[in-house]
Every structure is written in C-alpha cells, then in structure tokens.
Coordinates of C-alpha atoms in Angstrom, one line a residue:
M1 CA 65.1 25.9 72.5
E2 CA 62.4 27.6 74.6
E3 CA 61.4 31.0 73.5
A4 CA 61.8 32.4 77.0
V5 CA 65.5 31.3 77.0
V6 CA 66.2 32.8 73.6
K7 CA 64.6 36.0 74.6
R8 CA 66.9 36.5 77.5
I9 CA 70.1 35.9 75.4
G10 CA 70.6 39.1 73.5
I11 CA 73.5 37.8 71.4
S12 CA 72.3 35.2 69.0
D13 CA 75.7 33.6 68.6
L14 CA 75.5 32.6 72.3
V15 CA 72.3 30.6 71.9
D16 CA 74.4 27.6 70.7
K17 CA 76.3 27.7 74.0
V18 CA 73.2 26.6 76.0
C19 CA 73.9 23.2 77.5
S20 CA 73.1 20.9 80.5
P21 CA 74.6 21.5 84.0
E22 CA 76.5 18.3 83.6
A23 CA 78.1 19.4 80.3
A24 CA 79.1 22.7 81.9
A25 CA 80.5 21.1 85.0
S26 CA 82.6 18.7 82.9
L27 CA 84.7 21.6 81.8
I28 CA 86.0 22.2 85.3
Q29 CA 89.0 20.2 86.3
N30 CA 90.6 19.0 89.5
G31 CA 92.6 21.9 91.1
D32 CA 90.8 24.7 89.2
I33 CA 90.2 28.0 90.9
V34 CA 86.6 29.0 90.5
G35 CA 84.9 32.4 91.2
M36 CA 81.2 32.0 91.8
S37 CA 78.5 34.6 92.0
G38 CA 76.5 34.9 95.2
F39 CA 76.4 36.9 98.4
T40 CA 74.6 35.7 101.5
R41 CA 72.6 33.0 99.8
A42 CA 71.4 35.3 97.0
G43 CA 72.2 35.4 93.3
D44 CA 74.5 32.4 93.7
A45 CA 75.4 29.7 91.2
K46 CA 73.1 26.7 91.9
V47 CA 72.8 24.0 89.2
V48 CA 76.4 23.7 88.0
P49 CA 77.7 23.2 91.6
L50 CA 75.3 20.3 92.1
A51 CA 76.5 18.7 88.9
L52 CA 80.1 19.2 90.2
A53 CA 79.0 17.4 93.4
D54 CA 77.8 14.5 91.4
R55 CA 81.2 14.2 89.7
V56 CA 83.0 14.1 93.0
E57 CA 81.4 10.8 93.8
N58 CA 83.2 9.1 90.9
E59 CA 86.4 11.0 90.4
E60 CA 89.1 13.1 92.2
L61 CA 87.8 16.6 92.0
K62 CA 88.7 19.4 94.5
I63 CA 88.4 23.1 93.6
D64 CA 89.1 26.4 95.3
V65 CA 85.9 28.4 95.6
Y66 CA 85.8 32.2 95.9
T67 CA 82.6 34.0 96.1
G68 CA 81.1 37.3 97.3
A69 CA 80.0 35.9 100.6
S70 CA 78.1 32.9 101.9
L71 CA 76.2 30.8 99.4
G72 CA 73.1 28.5 99.5
P73 CA 73.2 24.8 100.2
E74 CA 74.3 23.8 96.7
V75 CA 77.9 24.8 97.4
D76 CA 78.4 25.3 101.1
Q77 CA 76.6 22.2 101.9
V78 CA 76.3 19.7 99.1
L79 CA 79.5 20.3 97.2
A80 CA 81.4 20.8 100.5
Q81 CA 80.2 17.6 102.1
A82 CA 80.9 15.7 98.9
G83 CA 84.5 16.7 99.4
G84 CA 84.7 18.9 96.3
I85 CA 86.1 22.0 98.0
R86 CA 89.8 22.4 98.9
K87 CA 89.8 26.1 99.8
R88 CA 87.0 28.6 100.4
G89 CA 86.8 32.4 100.8
P90 CA 86.0 35.1 101.7
Y91 CA 82.9 34.4 103.8
Q92 CA 80.6 31.4 104.6
G93 CA 77.6 30.8 106.7
D94 CA 76.4 27.2 106.4
P95 CA 77.0 24.8 109.3
A96 CA 78.1 22.1 106.9
I97 CA 81.1 23.9 105.5
R98 CA 81.8 25.6 108.9
N99 CA 82.2 22.1 110.4
L100 CA 84.6 21.1 107.6
I101 CA 86.6 24.3 108.2
N102 CA 86.8 23.7 111.9
T103 CA 88.0 20.1 111.4
G104 CA 90.6 21.1 108.9
E105 CA 89.1 19.4 105.9
V106 CA 88.5 22.7 104.1
L107 CA 91.0 25.6 104.1
Y108 CA 89.4 28.9 104.7
V109 CA 90.6 32.4 103.8
D110 CA 88.7 35.0 105.9
A111 CA 88.9 38.5 104.4
H112 CA 87.4 42.0 104.5
L113 CA 84.8 41.9 101.8
S114 CA 85.9 45.1 100.2
H115 CA 89.5 43.7 99.8
N116 CA 88.7 40.6 97.9
A117 CA 88.6 42.3 94.5
E118 CA 92.1 43.7 95.1
L119 CA 93.5 40.3 95.8
V120 CA 92.2 39.2 92.4
R121 CA 93.7 42.2 90.7
Q122 CA 97.1 41.5 92.2
G123 CA 97.0 37.9 91.3
I124 CA 97.1 36.7 94.9
I125 CA 93.8 35.0 94.2
G126 CA 94.1 33.3 90.8
P127 CA 94.6 32.8 88.0
I128 CA 90.8 32.2 88.0
D129 CA 90.0 29.3 85.7
F130 CA 86.2 29.7 85.7
A131 CA 83.7 32.3 86.7
I132 CA 80.2 30.8 87.3
I133 CA 77.7 33.7 87.3
E134 CA 74.0 33.7 87.8
A135 CA 72.3 36.2 85.5
T136 CA 68.7 37.2 84.6
A137 CA 69.7 38.2 81.1
I138 CA 72.5 38.8 78.6
T139 CA 72.0 42.0 76.7
S140 CA 72.7 42.6 73.0
D141 CA 75.6 44.8 73.9
G142 CA 77.3 42.2 76.0
F143 CA 76.2 42.9 79.5
L144 CA 75.5 40.1 82.0
V145 CA 72.6 41.3 84.2
P146 CA 72.9 39.7 87.6
T147 CA 70.0 38.5 89.7
T148 CA 69.7 39.3 93.4
S149 CA 73.3 40.0 94.2
V150 CA 76.4 41.4 92.5
G151 CA 79.1 40.7 95.1
N152 CA 82.5 39.9 93.4
S153 CA 81.0 38.8 90.1
P154 CA 82.4 41.7 88.1
I155 CA 86.0 41.1 89.1
Y156 CA 85.7 37.4 88.6
A157 CA 84.2 37.9 85.2
K158 CA 87.0 40.3 84.2
Y159 CA 89.9 38.1 85.3
A160 CA 88.5 34.6 84.6
K161 CA 89.8 32.6 81.7
N162 CA 86.3 31.2 81.0
I163 CA 82.7 32.2 82.1
I164 CA 79.8 29.8 82.7
V165 CA 76.4 31.6 82.9
E166 CA 73.5 30.3 84.9
L167 CA 70.6 31.9 83.2
N168 CA 67.9 32.0 85.9
L169 CA 64.4 32.2 84.6
A170 CA 62.9 32.2 88.1
H171 CA 63.9 35.9 88.4
S172 CA 61.9 38.6 86.6
E173 CA 63.4 40.5 83.7
S174 CA 62.3 43.6 85.7
L175 CA 65.6 43.2 87.5
V176 CA 67.2 44.8 84.4
G177 CA 68.1 48.4 85.5
V178 CA 68.3 47.7 89.2
H179 CA 72.1 47.1 89.2
D180 CA 74.8 49.7 89.1
I181 CA 78.1 48.0 88.0
Y182 CA 81.2 50.2 88.5
I183 CA 84.7 48.7 88.5
P184 CA 87.5 51.0 89.8
E185 CA 90.7 51.4 87.8
D186 CA 93.9 49.7 89.0
Q187 CA 95.5 51.2 92.1
G188 CA 97.9 54.0 91.2
E189 CA 95.6 55.0 88.3
R190 CA 92.4 55.1 90.2
K191 CA 90.0 58.1 90.2
P192 CA 87.8 58.9 93.1
I193 CA 84.6 56.8 93.3
P194 CA 82.0 59.4 92.3
I195 CA 79.3 58.5 94.8
L196 CA 78.2 61.6 96.7
N197 CA 74.8 60.3 97.8
P198 CA 73.5 56.7 98.2
T199 CA 71.1 57.3 95.3
D200 CA 73.9 58.1 92.8
R201 CA 74.2 55.8 89.8
I202 CA 77.7 55.7 88.4
G203 CA 78.0 52.5 86.3
D204 CA 76.3 50.1 83.9
I205 CA 73.2 48.0 84.2
G206 CA 75.3 44.8 84.0
I207 CA 78.7 43.3 83.9
K208 CA 80.5 44.0 80.6
V209 CA 82.0 40.7 79.3
D210 CA 83.8 39.5 76.2
P211 CA 81.3 37.1 74.7
E212 CA 84.2 34.9 73.5
K213 CA 84.9 34.1 77.2
I214 CA 81.3 32.6 77.7
I215 CA 81.8 28.9 77.0
A216 CA 78.5 27.6 78.4
I217 CA 75.1 28.8 79.4
V218 CA 73.0 26.7 81.7
V219 CA 69.3 27.4 82.2
S220 CA 68.1 27.5 85.8
N221 CA 64.7 27.9 87.5
E222 CA 65.9 27.7 91.1
Q223 CA 65.0 30.4 93.7
D224 CA 67.5 31.7 96.1
A225 CA 67.7 29.9 99.4
P226 CA 65.7 31.9 101.9
S227 CA 67.6 33.7 104.7
L228 CA 68.0 32.0 108.0
I229 CA 67.1 35.0 110.2
V230 CA 64.7 34.4 113.2
D231 CA 61.9 36.7 114.3
P232 CA 62.6 39.6 116.7
D233 CA 62.0 38.8 120.4
D234 CA 61.5 40.9 123.5
E235 CA 65.3 41.3 124.0
T236 CA 66.0 42.4 120.5
Q237 CA 63.2 44.9 120.9
D238 CA 64.9 46.2 124.1
M239 CA 68.1 46.5 122.1
A240 CA 66.3 48.5 119.4
D241 CA 64.7 50.8 122.0
H242 CA 68.2 51.4 123.6
L243 CA 69.6 52.2 120.2
L244 CA 66.8 54.5 119.2
N245 CA 67.1 56.4 122.5
F246 CA 70.9 56.7 121.9
L247 CA 70.2 58.1 118.4
R248 CA 67.7 60.6 119.9
S249 CA 70.5 61.8 122.2
E250 CA 72.7 62.3 119.2
I251 CA 70.1 64.5 117.6
K252 CA 69.7 66.4 120.8
A253 CA 73.4 67.0 120.9
G254 CA 73.3 68.3 117.3
R255 CA 75.4 65.5 115.8
L256 CA 72.5 64.0 113.8
T257 CA 69.2 65.3 112.3
N258 CA 65.9 63.5 112.4
K259 CA 66.8 61.9 109.1
L260 CA 69.8 60.4 110.9
A261 CA 72.5 59.5 108.4
P262 CA 72.8 56.6 105.9
L263 CA 72.4 53.4 107.8
Q264 CA 74.3 50.1 107.4
S265 CA 73.1 46.9 109.1
G266 CA 75.1 43.7 109.1
V267 CA 74.0 40.2 108.3
G268 CA 72.1 38.2 110.8
S269 CA 69.1 37.9 113.0
V270 CA 70.1 40.4 115.7
A271 CA 71.1 43.2 113.4
N272 CA 68.0 42.7 111.3
A273 CA 65.8 42.6 114.5
V274 CA 67.3 45.8 115.8
L275 CA 66.8 47.6 112.5
E276 CA 63.2 46.3 112.5
G277 CA 62.7 48.5 115.6
F278 CA 62.8 51.6 113.5
K279 CA 59.4 50.8 112.1
E280 CA 57.5 52.2 115.1
S281 CA 59.9 55.1 115.6
E282 CA 59.5 58.7 114.6
F283 CA 62.4 58.6 112.2
E284 CA 61.4 58.9 108.5
D285 CA 62.9 59.3 105.1
L286 CA 65.7 57.0 106.1
V287 CA 68.4 55.9 103.6
I288 CA 70.3 52.6 103.7
F289 CA 73.8 52.1 102.3
S290 CA 74.7 48.6 103.3
E291 CA 76.0 45.3 101.9
V292 CA 72.9 43.3 102.4
L293 CA 69.2 44.2 102.5
Q294 CA 67.4 41.9 104.8
D295 CA 63.7 41.6 105.7
A296 CA 63.7 44.7 108.0
V297 CA 64.7 47.0 105.1
F298 CA 61.8 46.0 102.9
N299 CA 59.4 46.1 105.8
L300 CA 60.7 49.7 106.4
I301 CA 60.2 50.5 102.8
D302 CA 56.6 49.2 102.9
A303 CA 56.0 51.2 106.1
G304 CA 57.2 54.4 104.4
K305 CA 60.2 54.8 106.7
V306 CA 63.0 54.0 104.2
S307 CA 63.0 56.0 101.0
F308 CA 66.1 54.4 99.3
A309 CA 68.4 51.5 99.9
S310 CA 71.8 50.6 98.3
C311 CA 73.4 47.2 98.6
T312 CA 75.3 44.4 97.0
S313 CA 72.8 41.7 97.9
I314 CA 69.1 41.1 98.7
T315 CA 68.8 38.3 101.3
I316 CA 65.3 37.8 102.6
S317 CA 63.0 35.2 104.1
E318 CA 60.8 32.9 102.0
E319 CA 57.7 35.0 102.8
L320 CA 59.4 38.2 101.7
Q321 CA 60.8 36.6 98.6
K322 CA 57.3 35.9 97.3
K323 CA 56.3 39.5 98.0
V324 CA 59.4 41.3 96.7
Y325 CA 60.6 39.1 93.8
G326 CA 57.1 38.7 92.6
N327 CA 56.7 42.5 92.5
I328 CA 60.2 43.7 92.0
E329 CA 59.0 46.6 89.8
N330 CA 57.4 48.1 92.9
Y331 CA 60.9 48.4 94.5
S332 CA 63.1 49.0 91.5
D333 CA 63.1 52.8 91.9
K334 CA 64.0 52.5 95.6
I335 CA 67.0 50.1 95.4
I336 CA 70.4 49.8 93.8
I337 CA 72.5 46.6 93.8
R338 CA 76.3 47.3 93.4
P339 CA 79.6 45.4 93.4
Q340 CA 80.7 44.7 97.0
E341 CA 84.0 46.6 96.6
I342 CA 81.8 49.7 96.0
S343 CA 79.1 49.0 98.6
N344 CA 81.8 48.3 101.2
H345 CA 84.4 50.7 100.0
P346 CA 86.1 52.7 102.8
E347 CA 86.3 55.8 100.6
V348 CA 82.5 55.9 100.1
I349 CA 81.6 54.9 103.6
R350 CA 83.7 57.7 105.1
R351 CA 82.4 60.2 102.6
L352 CA 78.7 59.4 103.2
G353 CA 79.2 59.4 107.0
L354 CA 77.4 56.1 107.8
V355 CA 75.8 54.9 111.0
A356 CA 77.0 51.2 111.0
I357 CA 75.2 48.6 113.1
N358 CA 76.9 45.2 113.2
A359 CA 76.7 42.1 115.4
A360 CA 79.3 40.9 117.8
L361 CA 80.0 37.4 119.2
E362 CA 81.6 38.9 122.3
V363 CA 83.0 42.2 123.6
D364 CA 85.5 42.7 126.3
I365 CA 85.6 45.3 129.1
Y366 CA 87.6 47.7 127.0
G367 CA 85.5 47.6 123.9
N368 CA 87.4 45.1 121.7
V369 CA 85.1 42.9 119.6
N370 CA 85.3 39.3 118.4
S371 CA 82.9 38.7 115.6
T372 CA 84.3 35.5 114.1
H373 CA 85.8 32.9 116.4
V374 CA 83.9 30.9 119.0
G375 CA 86.3 30.3 121.9
G376 CA 89.0 31.9 119.9
T377 CA 89.6 28.9 117.7
R378 CA 86.4 27.8 115.9
M379 CA 85.4 29.9 112.9
M380 CA 81.8 31.0 112.9
N381 CA 81.1 32.8 109.6
G382 CA 83.8 35.4 109.0
I383 CA 84.6 39.0 109.4
G384 CA 82.5 39.9 106.3
G385 CA 81.9 43.6 105.8
S386 CA 81.9 44.5 109.5
G387 CA 85.5 45.7 109.4
D388 CA 84.9 47.8 106.3
F389 CA 82.1 49.6 108.0
T390 CA 83.4 49.7 111.5
R391 CA 86.7 51.4 110.7
N392 CA 85.2 54.0 108.4
S393 CA 81.8 54.9 109.6
R394 CA 80.7 58.1 111.4
L395 CA 79.3 55.9 114.1
S396 CA 80.3 52.2 114.6
I397 CA 77.7 50.4 116.7
F398 CA 77.9 46.7 117.8
V399 CA 74.9 44.9 119.1
T400 CA 74.8 41.6 120.9
K401 CA 72.7 39.9 123.6
S402 CA 74.5 40.1 126.9
Y403 CA 74.5 36.3 127.3
A404 CA 74.6 33.1 125.2
K405 CA 73.8 29.4 125.7
G406 CA 70.8 30.0 127.9
G407 CA 72.8 32.2 130.3
K408 CA 75.8 29.9 130.7
L409 CA 78.1 32.3 128.7
S410 CA 78.5 36.0 129.0
S411 CA 78.9 38.0 125.8
I412 CA 80.9 40.5 127.8
V413 CA 84.2 39.0 128.9
P414 CA 87.5 40.2 130.4
M415 CA 89.4 39.8 127.2
V416 CA 88.0 38.7 123.8
A417 CA 89.4 35.4 122.6
H418 CA 90.0 36.7 119.1
H419 CA 90.3 40.3 118.0
D420 CA 88.4 41.4 114.9
H421 CA 87.7 45.0 115.8
T422 CA 89.9 46.8 118.2
E423 CA 88.8 49.3 120.9
H424 CA 90.0 52.1 118.5
D425 CA 87.2 51.4 116.0
V426 CA 84.3 50.5 118.3
H427 CA 82.2 53.5 119.3
V428 CA 79.0 52.1 120.9
I429 CA 78.0 48.8 122.4
V430 CA 74.3 47.9 122.7
T431 CA 72.8 44.9 124.5
E432 CA 69.3 44.3 125.9
Q433 CA 70.7 45.7 129.2
G434 CA 71.6 49.1 127.8
V435 CA 74.1 51.2 125.9
A436 CA 77.8 52.1 126.4
D437 CA 79.1 55.1 124.4
L438 CA 82.8 54.6 124.4
R439 CA 83.8 57.6 122.2
G440 CA 86.6 59.8 123.6
L441 CA 87.1 57.6 126.7
A442 CA 90.3 56.1 128.0
P443 CA 90.3 52.4 128.6
K444 CA 89.6 52.6 132.4
E445 CA 86.7 55.0 131.7
R446 CA 85.1 52.5 129.4
V447 CA 85.0 49.7 132.0
P448 CA 82.2 51.0 134.3
L449 CA 80.0 51.9 131.3
I450 CA 80.3 48.5 129.7
I451 CA 79.9 46.5 133.0
E452 CA 77.1 48.6 134.4
N453 CA 75.1 49.2 131.2
C454 CA 75.7 46.1 129.0
V455 CA 76.5 43.1 131.2
H456 CA 73.9 40.6 132.3
P457 CA 73.3 40.8 136.1
D458 CA 74.6 37.3 136.6
F459 CA 78.1 38.3 135.5
K460 CA 78.5 41.9 136.8
T461 CA 80.1 41.0 140.1
Q462 CA 82.4 38.5 138.4
L463 CA 83.6 41.1 135.9
W464 CA 84.2 43.7 138.5
D465 CA 86.2 41.2 140.6
Y466 CA 88.4 40.5 137.6
Y467 CA 88.9 44.2 136.8
N468 CA 89.7 45.2 140.4
E469 CA 92.2 42.4 140.8
A470 CA 93.8 43.3 137.5
A471 CA 94.0 47.0 138.5
N472 CA 95.7 46.1 141.8
L473 CA 98.0 43.6 140.1
T474 CA 99.3 46.0 137.5
G475 CA 99.5 49.1 139.7
N476 CA 96.4 50.6 138.0
A477 CA 98.1 50.4 134.5
H478 CA 96.7 52.1 131.4
T479 CA 94.8 48.9 130.5
P480 CA 94.7 46.6 133.5
H481 CA 94.7 42.9 132.8
N482 CA 95.7 39.8 134.7
L483 CA 97.1 37.8 131.8
E484 CA 97.0 34.6 133.8
K485 CA 93.2 35.0 134.1
A486 CA 92.3 37.1 131.1
L487 CA 91.0 34.1 129.2
S488 CA 90.0 32.0 132.2
W489 CA 86.3 32.5 131.4
H490 CA 86.8 30.8 128.0
V491 CA 88.9 28.0 129.6
N492 CA 86.1 27.4 132.2
A493 CA 83.5 27.4 129.5
A494 CA 85.5 24.8 127.4
K495 CA 85.9 22.6 130.5
T496 CA 82.5 22.9 132.2
G497 CA 80.1 24.5 129.7
T498 CA 79.7 27.7 131.6
M499 CA 81.6 31.0 132.3
K500 CA 80.1 31.2 135.8
L501 CA 82.8 30.6 138.4

C-alpha cells in the first residue's frame, strides 16, 4: 500500500477496504439507485463509473444516477452512451446524455438544485443503494473531506445503504478546511440556517459518515474535466457594460452601495463573461455567494476585486486548474465550499439580499424566461439553481445575446416555448443591445422596454407587428396575445431554420 494512500485514510481499519475500481463497481447491481458526488464537472466520481461502463458491455446493467449537477465525461458520456443509465437527475450538461434524453433513451428528472436533498429525505428519491463520493481525505474522526465540490454528497452519504469512496490523490490535502458542511434538520424540526454573512462558517470540515457504511475505497489520480466556457467576446463585453451601468444607476438611486451586494452568477459562458466585465470596473471588495465559481471569480480574486466567495463547486478551465489547484492554499482563506442545499437555499438567498445573474435561452415580450428547453421540447441542461436564485434574490437579472444561430433566431420572442421563470420573478433583462428594467411595471409597460432596448434590430419590426396585432385582437387586454400566432416564430424556425418571416 502506498504511503500517500495510507496517510489520507485516517481510520486504520478502512485501509483494508482499498480495492480496484472493478472490484468496487462489481458491488453495484442492475436497477440500483446511485447517488454520485459532483457538480458541474467538479469533484465527481470518475474511475468507478468507467468500470461500470465496462460491465455494461457484457451484462444487463442499468442504474438510476443522481448527482449534484452535471458530471464529467465518465458518467454523462461514457456510462450514458454504453447504455448504463436508466434515469438521471437533477442536472446535466454533456451533449452525449442530452441526446439520449431527447431521444427518450434516458429518463431525466429536472429539479431545482436546492430541492433535491428534500426529495431524498422524503424518500421520493431512493432508497439509495450506493453513494460514490470523491474525497481528498478521510479524517480520524470519520469525516469525508470532499475535493472541488460538495453538491448533494452529504445527503447521499447520510441516506445511502453503502458508500464507495474515490480517494483522489490528484487534489492537494490543502483542501482540508475549505469546506463547510452543514445539514439542516428535518422539516418541522428545522432551525434557521445561521448564515448572516457569506463568510460565515456554520458546519464541519467534511461529511460525517459511519465508517461501517464505507464498503470500498478506490484510489484515483484523475483531474476534474475542465469547464467548457468560451472566452468573452465583444458582445458579452457590451452586455457587461450595460449591466455595470445599470448597477451604477442603482447606486445613484440609493438602492445599492459601491460594494453592491453579494453576487451570484449562473453556470455558462455568457454569465461568466459578463461577470468578467467587473474586472475593469470601479467596484471593489465584492463578495460572491453562488453555486459555482467559474474562471471570472478567480480572475477577480487575483485582480483584488473579490474579497470572498462562497459556493458549492469550483468549475474552471484547464489553465485556471493548474493555477488554482496547484496553489489552493493561496485561495483557501477566500473561499468556502458548501452543500448545494445551503448555497442555493431560499432562506439564505433572501436574507443576504443577492444580486443574481443567470443566463436565458429565450425571453418573451412580457419578461417570461425559458432557460431549459430548445423549441419547447428538447432539453438543454436543466433549470439548475437559476430558479432558487431568481425567485429569492434582491435583484434577479437574466443575460442573453439577442440572437442565436448566426442571426436566424431571435432570443426575444412573442411567447417563450417553455416557462421556467415567470414574469413575476424576472426583474432585469440584459442583452448586447441594452437593458430592460421590468420592476414595478404592468405587462404592457414592459413590452416597449424589452423590444426597444433588448431585441436585435432584425426582429424589432416583426415583434412590434405581433404585439400590435395581439392588442387589437384582444381589445388591448391585460396581456395581449394572439394565441394562434404566439408560437409561430418557433414553428417557422422548426420548418425553415429561421424565425424571420
């Protein structure tokens, strides 16, 4: 046994549980429900899922996989394409499993990320046969110390019949002390979550487990799959500029100070690029309270703009991985990694008064947002944490480019083809064209702001034509719509490839 492995296993009786990925995978049976660590390609189980995929080639083996959010290619690509997944939840982001979901070969349960732990507590998800959790160490007092995400690992570990640990030596032991693991009591007996500031630590350094439940420990040296974000471009810079100017107007109105409020930024290239725009701004001493820390957050920390960041996952590019994970001690006093039911909890979000910035697939002329379904039927990634933050933040902001598919599609439409966030929860829309502040406005007051400020010029006349016809048809109703034509843009796009009439 390697000394490095023994050193990271603080309970000597567990050393005998070290085995190969194949031996650990052999314990899982067809039809099992498996909770896996991992959130947006970080801190996820890696080597055991690959061994499971090898088994699928020779035997009938389909499992239900529940995680924190999206995983790396080992599960959402290799195991999925091998045919080893029957059902998946609560979030995914790999094109391979997305295609299987949209052809009906994998069942998918989309859910608000703060709600998943409650589904486990209530037995709606479960009983969980196995939890497979990536850890950087097991302490002598029985704590599993996660790696670069926490996600739903604490709740899976608590309710699983058996635990398989992937002990990942690729991550530094300096991660010990970065996590803050707090599990709320059952509903009806629950105390307030005692977070008054994003910097507050309220829990343990790891996930407390019964060592008897650990039936296998597998050694791994695999790095997290790097994030898939693309670099900012001129249009995302325009979006960032519009957002910064809007925040300056909020300061002028006395609703924010120069420190703003704790910021949340959703997963993805657009949200990351917009957050990156803060680097050249006058705002300083910023605090992040988010589900994921992407490249922009660490760039802002390095630039002295962000003083502290709380999350449930670190999801960064390959270049940033080398810089951050190779020197995690330089960041350990500036970050906390929490369970996702805490990072995304409505109680905490409302108390802290967050400014939430999330990405939309499309927005309609009244401010309803579709963030999940392309054309209303094909799942993209999932609602993720956007609903948690949108409904409960001080300011809920959605960002999107005004067009898609090289200008063939408009991201602003008469009616969204799928509703994830209703007009009641969406405060501000930002595109490269401008900003629409929808707060306190009736539906008909929102229309000119959205069309004139956020719509690409190629689609403005077409949207005005739709709205004016709908207003005449309905006698200028509270929310004018021509229901026969409300989704005609999507129908035209499906038939001809463009929304242009």
